[in-house]
Amino acid sequence: MAQAARRRELGRGDRVLPGVWRLRLPLPWPGVPHCNAWALAAGDGIVLVDTGMHEPGSMAHLERALEQVNLRLDHVRLLVCTHAHSDHYGQAAPIVERAGCELWMHPDHEHMRRTLEDPKAALAQRLEVARMSGVPEEPLRAWARERGSRGPGIAGLVEPDRDLVPGVEVQTDLGRWSVLHTPGHAPSHVCLHQPEQRLLISGDHLLGRVSLFYDYGWTPDPVGEFVDSLEKVDRLGARLCLPGHGRPFADVHAHVRANRELVDERVAAVAAALGDGPRTAFEIVPEVYGEGLSAANAGWWLQETLCYLVHLERRGEARRLAGEPERWEAAP
Ligand SMILES: [Zn+2]
Ligand SMILES: [Zn+2]
């Protein structure tokens, strides 16, 4: 049993609809065992949406998944990335090189480029944010050691040949897919929409299981941007969603609502935590999530909480008090 549990998952390909294949690629992350790339039939080849993460053996997983649906890397005529996170963009460089295709992606990918160009500076910046948020030194050092030993999951920097912005269309055998800019999860995030078939490729904006994540520090209000992006997607009336993780799902509207409710719940919990006087973000975390920061959730919950605080600040409901660490209080 233990051995079976340790056995690594393999890349797997399945046909979801005529001309649409799901490529399920393993991830090394606890709780997120795989991500999806999507292959869309386009003439004598395919459009590949997303790439999987770059790590030892990862290209073999992608090739295996393609092979299971009788496709190969040299069928890729165009690579499209929903956003510049490692699990969606990590293998872009080798795919573009081997397939000889273009990459289309949204231009607001500085959040990835800066980390890739200077990982030490990016880590130092995150540590500074954590310190200012009240995280104690010792767990922070342990977290930094572990983080510093991990690679970025991205093979190399490759700039998009074309900016994937509203107005651009991706041509496939199913018809044209239009581009929706859906920032919040990441500044570079887009969804693709096929109106006649009412299909949505949602990246990490909308998943089968509600799971919130925002890139902190790149845009003024990631939570507000995410909520606006949810409304935008809701108005499309898509009937089937092809997400960046997990199985395709119908009832897109119910998933939008569930995301919206969880955002509202967490914003309210952060606001309530400020009711008892000034707090650091670190002190607020256990009141929102029911448990404190740990190595496993540190990369996630602290920035999420900071995003809610910034969101409340912009709504005029919270303000930050200068000092180290930085404390927040309810606005009078
Ligand atoms: Zn992502
Ligand atoms: Zn993802």
PDB file of C-alpha atoms in Angstrom, residues 49 61 73 183:
ATOM      1  CA  VAL A  49      -3.606  25.342 -23.963  1.00  0.00           C
ATOM      2  CA  HIS A  61       4.440  13.039 -18.924  1.00  0.00           C
ATOM      3  CA  LEU A  73       4.392  17.472 -29.691  1.00  0.00           C
ATOM      4  CA  PRO A 183      -7.161  38.983 -13.393  1.00  0.00           C
TER       5      PRO A 183
END
